Every structure is written in C-alpha cells, then in structure tokens.
Short mmCIF file of C-alpha atoms and ligand atoms in Angstrom, two decimals:
data_model
loop_
_atom_site.label_atom_id
_atom_site.label_comp_id
_atom_site.label_asym_id
_atom_site.label_seq_id
_atom_site.Cartn_x
_atom_site.Cartn_y
_atom_site.Cartn_z
CA MET A 1 115.61 83.13 116.22
CA ASP A 2 118.33 83.37 113.47
CA THR A 3 118.58 79.43 114.17
CA VAL A 4 114.95 79.14 113.76
CA LYS A 5 115.20 81.42 109.61
CA LYS A 6 117.91 79.47 108.49
CA GLU A 7 116.28 76.31 108.84
CA ILE A 8 113.59 76.80 107.06
CA GLU A 9 115.66 78.55 104.20
CA ARG A 10 117.44 74.46 104.09
CA LEU A 11 114.39 72.57 104.32
CA LYS A 12 112.40 75.41 102.47
CA LYS A 13 115.02 73.85 99.45
CA GLU A 14 115.22 70.47 100.26
CA LYS A 15 111.25 69.92 100.13
CA ASN A 16 110.80 71.95 97.47
CA ALA A 17 108.66 74.27 99.14
CA VAL A 18 107.06 78.04 98.45
CA ILE A 19 106.10 79.61 101.82
CA LEU A 20 103.06 81.99 101.25
CA ALA A 21 102.57 84.26 103.34
CA HIS A 22 98.43 86.85 103.96
CA TYR A 23 99.19 90.38 104.61
CA TYR A 24 97.95 90.24 108.25
CA VAL A 25 100.26 87.36 109.87
CA ASN A 26 102.65 88.07 112.18
CA ASP A 27 105.96 90.21 110.73
CA GLU A 28 108.30 87.61 111.36
CA VAL A 29 106.36 85.30 109.23
CA GLN A 30 105.94 87.87 106.36
CA GLU A 31 109.46 88.08 106.80
CA ILE A 32 110.59 84.34 106.04
CA ALA A 33 107.16 84.68 103.28
CA ASP A 34 108.44 83.68 99.19
CA TYR A 35 105.55 85.87 99.06
CA ILE A 36 103.04 87.68 100.52
CA GLY A 37 99.93 89.22 100.27
CA ASP A 38 96.09 89.39 99.78
CA SER A 39 93.34 86.18 99.44
CA TYR A 40 92.98 86.98 95.80
CA TYR A 41 96.02 87.49 94.94
CA LEU A 42 97.26 83.69 96.97
CA ALA A 43 94.73 82.20 95.25
CA LYS A 44 95.66 82.66 91.81
CA LEU A 45 99.89 82.15 92.57
CA ALA A 46 98.82 78.36 94.12
CA LYS A 47 98.03 77.30 91.21
CA THR A 48 100.87 79.18 89.12
CA VAL A 49 104.13 79.00 91.59
CA ASP A 50 106.64 75.47 90.50
CA ALA A 51 106.47 74.15 93.58
CA LYS A 52 105.24 71.38 95.18
CA THR A 53 104.32 71.92 98.29
CA ILE A 54 102.62 75.01 99.34
CA VAL A 55 103.31 76.38 102.90
CA PHE A 56 100.21 78.60 103.47
CA CYS A 57 100.70 80.59 106.95
CA GLY A 58 97.02 82.60 106.98
CA VAL A 59 94.06 80.83 108.49
CA SER A 60 91.87 77.98 106.36
CA PHE A 61 89.91 78.67 103.60
CA MET A 62 92.74 80.09 102.32
CA GLY A 63 94.29 76.18 102.91
CA GLU A 64 91.45 74.89 101.67
CA SER A 65 91.35 77.18 98.16
CA ALA A 66 95.03 76.33 97.77
CA LYS A 67 94.28 72.78 97.78
CA ILE A 68 91.30 72.62 95.11
CA LEU A 69 92.60 74.43 93.01
CA ASN A 70 95.84 72.31 93.47
CA PRO A 71 94.87 69.14 94.29
CA GLU A 72 99.00 68.34 93.41
CA LYS A 73 100.51 69.79 95.49
CA THR A 74 101.10 69.45 99.37
CA ILE A 75 99.37 72.31 101.14
CA LEU A 76 100.87 73.24 104.57
CA MET A 77 99.07 74.59 107.25
CA PRO A 78 100.90 76.23 110.06
CA ASP A 79 98.36 75.92 112.98
CA MET A 80 95.02 74.24 111.32
CA SER A 81 93.32 75.86 114.45
CA ALA A 82 93.17 78.76 112.94
CA ASP A 83 90.42 79.96 111.70
CA CYS A 84 88.11 82.86 109.82
CA PRO A 85 84.72 83.04 111.69
CA MET A 86 83.25 85.03 109.24
CA ALA A 87 83.55 81.72 106.66
CA HIS A 88 81.27 80.15 108.77
CA MET A 89 78.61 82.88 108.88
CA ALA A 90 76.15 82.03 106.18
CA GLU A 91 73.00 79.06 105.99
CA ALA A 92 72.22 76.28 103.49
CA GLU A 93 68.79 76.84 104.31
CA LYS A 94 68.69 80.33 103.47
CA ILE A 95 70.51 79.84 99.94
CA GLN A 96 67.96 77.29 98.82
CA GLU A 97 65.12 80.07 100.54
CA MET A 98 66.96 82.64 97.92
CA ARG A 99 66.70 80.09 94.74
CA GLU A 100 63.23 79.90 95.57
CA MET A 101 62.73 82.76 95.95
CA TYR A 102 64.26 84.37 92.74
CA ASP A 103 63.81 82.64 89.65
CA ASP A 104 67.53 84.16 88.26
CA LEU A 105 68.89 84.07 91.06
CA ALA A 106 73.02 83.74 91.68
CA VAL A 107 74.86 83.21 95.00
CA VAL A 108 78.13 85.62 95.01
CA CYS A 109 80.58 83.82 97.39
CA TYR A 110 83.82 86.56 99.23
CA ILE A 111 86.56 83.60 99.42
CA ASN A 112 86.17 84.16 103.40
CA SER A 113 84.63 80.88 103.68
CA THR A 114 84.46 77.06 103.71
CA ALA A 115 84.23 74.73 100.82
CA GLU A 116 80.77 73.48 101.96
CA LEU A 117 79.34 77.33 101.37
CA LYS A 118 82.19 77.20 98.25
CA CYS A 119 79.38 75.01 96.78
CA LEU A 120 75.99 75.79 97.42
CA SER A 121 77.65 78.89 95.06
CA ASP A 122 77.30 80.23 92.20
CA VAL A 123 81.18 82.09 91.81
CA CYS A 124 83.08 83.37 94.05
CA VAL A 125 85.01 87.04 94.34
CA THR A 126 87.28 89.18 96.44
CA SER A 127 87.21 92.62 98.22
CA SER A 128 89.41 93.42 95.12
CA ASN A 129 87.06 91.52 92.38
CA ALA A 130 84.11 91.41 94.23
CA VAL A 131 82.87 94.86 92.43
CA LYS A 132 84.14 93.95 89.34
CA ILE A 133 82.67 90.71 88.81
CA VAL A 134 78.76 90.47 90.26
CA LYS A 135 79.49 93.95 88.07
CA SER A 136 79.66 90.78 84.84
CA LEU A 137 77.25 88.95 85.57
CA PRO A 138 73.96 88.15 83.87
CA ASN A 139 71.29 88.14 86.90
CA LYS A 140 70.09 90.58 88.86
CA ASN A 141 68.99 88.92 91.63
CA ILE A 142 72.24 88.51 93.71
CA PHE A 143 72.63 86.68 96.96
CA PHE A 144 76.14 87.35 98.87
CA ILE A 145 77.42 85.57 101.44
CA PRO A 146 78.61 86.07 104.19
CA ASP A 147 79.45 89.11 104.41
CA GLU A 148 76.51 91.56 105.62
CA ASN A 149 78.99 94.71 105.05
CA LEU A 150 81.13 94.40 101.82
CA GLY A 151 77.09 92.79 100.08
CA ARG A 152 77.10 96.61 101.20
CA TYR A 153 79.34 97.83 99.35
CA VAL A 154 79.20 96.03 96.33
CA ALA A 155 75.97 97.08 96.60
CA GLU A 156 76.56 100.96 96.70
CA GLN A 157 78.38 100.65 93.93
CA VAL A 158 76.46 97.90 91.10
CA PRO A 159 73.01 99.42 91.97
CA GLU A 160 71.53 98.30 88.49
CA LYS A 161 71.26 94.26 90.59
CA ASN A 162 69.54 93.31 93.26
CA VAL A 163 72.03 92.38 95.66
CA ILE A 164 70.50 90.79 98.74
CA LEU A 165 72.24 91.31 102.32
CA ASN A 166 73.48 88.04 104.74
CA ASP A 167 74.15 88.44 107.98
CA GLY A 168 77.76 88.16 108.69
CA PHE A 169 80.80 89.56 109.89
CA CYS A 170 84.22 90.23 110.03
CA HIS A 171 84.66 90.36 113.59
CA VAL A 172 88.00 92.48 113.40
CA HIS A 173 86.64 95.49 111.09
CA ILE A 174 83.86 96.22 112.89
CA SER A 175 85.52 97.56 115.13
CA VAL A 176 86.17 100.41 113.80
CA THR A 177 83.56 102.97 114.50
CA ALA A 178 83.00 106.30 112.66
CA ASP A 179 84.08 108.54 116.68
CA ASN A 180 87.79 106.32 116.86
CA VAL A 181 88.56 107.02 112.90
CA LYS A 182 86.65 110.93 113.58
CA ALA A 183 89.23 110.72 117.37
CA ILE A 184 92.04 110.19 114.61
CA LYS A 185 91.28 112.30 112.35
CA GLU A 186 91.53 115.49 114.91
CA LYS A 187 95.27 114.72 115.94
CA TYR A 188 95.88 114.24 112.49
CA PRO A 189 93.59 116.49 110.79
CA ASN A 190 95.88 115.85 106.81
CA ALA A 191 95.91 112.06 107.38
CA LEU A 192 94.04 110.22 104.60
CA VAL A 193 91.32 107.66 105.48
CA LEU A 194 91.58 104.13 103.86
CA ALA A 195 89.41 101.66 104.52
CA HIS A 196 88.94 97.66 103.21
CA PRO A 197 85.11 97.16 102.78
CA GLU A 198 84.68 94.72 105.66
CA CYS A 199 84.13 97.92 107.34
CA LYS A 200 81.16 99.26 108.31
CA ASN A 201 78.87 101.56 106.30
CA GLU A 202 80.02 104.02 108.84
CA VAL A 203 83.88 104.25 108.34
CA LEU A 204 82.76 103.95 104.54
CA ALA A 205 81.12 107.23 104.47
CA LEU A 206 84.58 109.50 106.17
CA ALA A 207 87.04 107.51 104.24
CA ASP A 208 89.41 108.50 101.33
CA TYR A 209 89.80 105.18 98.81
CA ILE A 210 88.05 102.14 99.76
CA GLY A 211 89.53 99.31 98.75
CA SER A 212 90.65 96.10 99.20
CA THR A 213 94.31 95.00 101.62
CA SER A 214 96.69 95.21 98.29
CA GLY A 215 94.68 98.59 97.07
CA ILE A 216 95.16 99.67 100.82
CA ILE A 217 98.95 99.41 100.69
CA ASP A 218 99.19 100.49 96.97
CA TYR A 219 96.93 103.35 97.29
CA ALA A 220 99.28 105.01 100.60
CA SER A 221 102.35 104.08 98.62
CA LYS A 222 101.52 106.38 95.97
CA SER A 223 100.26 108.72 97.45
CA ASP A 224 102.02 111.84 97.47
CA ASN A 225 100.17 112.11 101.14
CA THR A 226 102.53 110.92 104.15
CA GLU A 227 99.66 110.21 106.64
CA PHE A 228 97.22 107.13 107.20
CA ILE A 229 94.54 106.27 108.95
CA ILE A 230 94.35 102.12 107.95
CA CYS A 231 90.97 101.16 108.85
CA THR A 232 92.13 97.84 108.44
CA GLU A 233 94.34 94.72 110.28
CA SER A 234 96.82 95.48 111.70
CA GLY A 235 99.74 92.87 110.46
CA VAL A 236 99.20 95.45 106.85
CA GLY A 237 101.37 97.27 108.74
CA TYR A 238 104.38 95.17 107.73
CA LYS A 239 104.56 95.79 103.72
CA LEU A 240 103.39 99.65 104.55
CA ARG A 241 105.78 100.91 106.30
CA GLU A 242 108.14 98.02 103.69
CA GLN A 243 107.75 100.09 101.55
CA ASN A 244 107.38 103.82 102.91
CA PRO A 245 109.52 104.73 105.48
CA ASP A 246 108.31 108.15 105.67
CA LYS A 247 105.22 107.78 106.17
CA LYS A 248 103.16 107.27 108.78
CA PHE A 249 99.91 104.95 110.08
CA TYR A 250 97.96 105.11 112.70
CA PHE A 251 94.89 101.82 112.81
CA ALA A 252 91.26 102.24 113.78
CA GLY A 253 89.08 100.24 116.01
CA THR A 254 89.56 98.73 119.05
CA LYS A 255 90.28 95.66 117.60
CA HIS A 256 93.20 95.35 114.84
CA PHE A 257 95.06 92.03 115.60
CA CYS A 258 92.32 89.24 113.48
CA PRO A 259 93.66 86.12 116.49
CA ASN A 260 93.27 83.45 114.69
CA MET A 261 95.71 85.51 111.83
CA LYS A 262 98.40 85.44 114.74
CA LEU A 263 98.73 81.51 115.29
CA ASN A 264 101.08 81.65 112.42
CA THR A 265 104.34 82.06 114.04
CA LEU A 266 108.24 81.05 112.09
CA GLU A 267 108.48 77.82 115.08
CA LYS A 268 105.30 76.69 113.55
CA VAL A 269 106.01 77.01 110.59
CA LEU A 270 108.70 75.34 110.60
CA ARG A 271 107.77 72.25 112.95
CA VAL A 272 105.20 71.50 108.99
CA LEU A 273 108.14 71.58 107.41
CA GLU A 274 110.42 69.48 109.13
CA THR A 275 107.24 66.42 109.87
CA GLY A 276 104.68 67.38 106.74
CA GLU A 277 102.73 67.50 109.66
CA ASN A 278 98.86 69.38 109.28
CA ALA A 279 98.44 69.14 105.24
CA VAL A 280 94.83 69.74 104.22
CA GLU A 281 92.65 67.26 103.03
CA VAL A 282 89.80 68.13 100.95
CA SER A 283 87.51 65.52 99.73
CA GLU A 284 86.79 64.59 96.07
CA GLU A 285 83.42 65.05 95.57
CA LYS A 286 84.17 69.19 97.77
CA ARG A 287 87.41 69.56 95.73
CA ARG A 288 85.14 68.97 92.56
CA ASN A 289 81.87 71.53 93.73
CA SER A 290 83.10 73.43 95.18
CA LEU A 291 86.28 74.93 92.21
CA ALA A 292 83.69 75.56 90.00
CA PRO A 293 82.59 78.86 91.74
CA LEU A 294 86.27 79.75 92.50
CA ASP A 295 88.05 78.66 89.05
CA ARG A 296 84.69 81.03 87.65
CA MET A 297 86.86 84.00 90.48
CA LEU A 298 89.60 83.38 88.76
CA GLU A 299 87.94 83.66 84.78
CA LEU A 300 86.19 86.94 85.49
CA GLY A 301 88.72 88.56 87.38
CA LYS A 302 91.23 88.68 84.62
S1 SF4 B 1 90.12 89.11 109.39
FE1 SF4 B 1 87.77 89.07 109.77
S2 SF4 B 1 87.96 87.99 107.75
FE2 SF4 B 1 90.40 88.38 107.97
S3 SF4 B 1 90.45 85.66 108.78
FE3 SF4 B 1 90.49 87.23 110.31
S4 SF4 B 1 88.15 87.26 111.38
FE4 SF4 B 1 88.38 85.96 108.62
#
C-alpha cells in the first residue's frame, strides 16, 4: 500500500494535481487527500485551488459541479460509476408544474443533484448554507428539491416562507431511526446526539445539534462532552477520531455506509493519475445553464 501512496505523491507533483476528498470516502483515501471536506467546502475550493488537475474523490454530482465551476481544469473521478441516487430524485415536469402554480416560485436545489436538475433551478444550496440562502431569497414560495428531509428542516427554520417539499431521500440517512438513537442513548446516557438534516424528522427531534457534516465535526471537536451519537455516514469518523482521539463516537442507523462513496479507492486514484482516464465532461450549454444557480449559491452563501 505504501508503494501506491508514494506513486500517487509522485504523480501529483508531476501532473500538478490535487486530491479532493469528501468526508464519506474510505479512510485510506482521506489519508492521502490534500483537502477533505463537505460538498460546500469542496465546491468553493475547486474554484480557488491552484492546480491543473483535480482528482475528485466523491460521487458524480461533485465532480460535475467542480467541472461546471472550473471548465479550464481537468477533473478526474476515480470511479465514474460512483453516483448519488438522491441526485436524480426530482422531475422536470413537477418543477414546471410548480412554476405554473406559483408566479414568484424559486426552485432551490440541493447541490446533491444532477446538472440537469441544477439547470432547472434558481439557486443551489448545501446542508451548511440552505437555511441562510432560503432566508435571503425575496421569493415567498420555494420548491425545494430533491431531498424531502433537508427541505422539511429548512421549512421549519424559515417559517415565513412557503416551502413545498419533493419526495427525494438519501437511503443512508433515512436508515437512522428514532429507535436506533434511543437504544444507543440508553447505553450511553451522557452522549450528545449530532444529526445531519438529511435524517428523518423523528431523528432530528432527538438531536442536540443538527448540521452539515463539517458542522457535526466542529461541534464534536469544540464540545466539552466526550461521547456522541452520530447520525450521518460513517466516513465522518475518520476526521472525528483524528481531531478527538479521546472522545467516543457511536454511529446510529442500519446502513452507515454510502456504497457509492466507498467506490473511491487508492488504486483507482492512482490509475486515473497515471492514465488521465475518467475526465468529467459537461457540454457547454449544460455548463452555462447550471453555473448560474451554483454561482448564486457561492454569492449568497458568503
Ligand atoms: S450519503 Fe446519501 S446523499 Fe451522500 S452521496 Fe451517498 S446516497 Fe447521496
């Protein structure tokens, strides 16, 4: 494995490449990454990072967003089949129907979505900035796609808006149930519950803190508490343990692993660096149409 890591290091320098990794990928990939973060951090970073090539260890909508923001850079995905099922869970016809129903509608699109859905939207958001951005919009009526749970959470935080929900979901986050959390809490009564807003309402109702993946890491790191029940994908454990070696983390849910994120391996990172395979391509028309909502997110999220 060390040989693979050394070769990755050598090729990174030779090709002026950087490796970006999402918190949900395998530990071994996070270990060799230049930057690790959630989708908001990585989207912002892809725009400013000084490199010709970005190896994006995540799922396809992330590589696609990086390419949309940086057409001049080469974006390589270690595994082109790593896709987020939720990214596809909204329909163009439904969006059109909503636009016809409400004159002032803003279609707010979670960044976990395909470029096709972004093209049909007014602004993108991530779990870290969704509340702030929806609050700042002049529109009263909001159609939030694709994730129903994040949409519901936003609706509760911004009661002055009429947030219409779509029925998309993340199968990893909805595998966490209130009963899972209660069972762990019974064993570790002092543990604080930290939950991602993609979790179901019944789980968020039990949470001491609700926030994005990076919000959860920050909260646990700054807290004086030493035990936490984590309601999100288990890859986040890498950073949690690295930053807090003396604290304990218990993961709730029956499916902690996002199988798509785990398709990113060291061998595949090495292969794309060697061959230049798996470059993300986005047509110029699609790029232009999906850039506006992404740029608006970066502007409003400042
Ligand atoms: S964890 Fe859920 S939202 Fe994230 S990539 Fe996997 S399926 Fe998609």
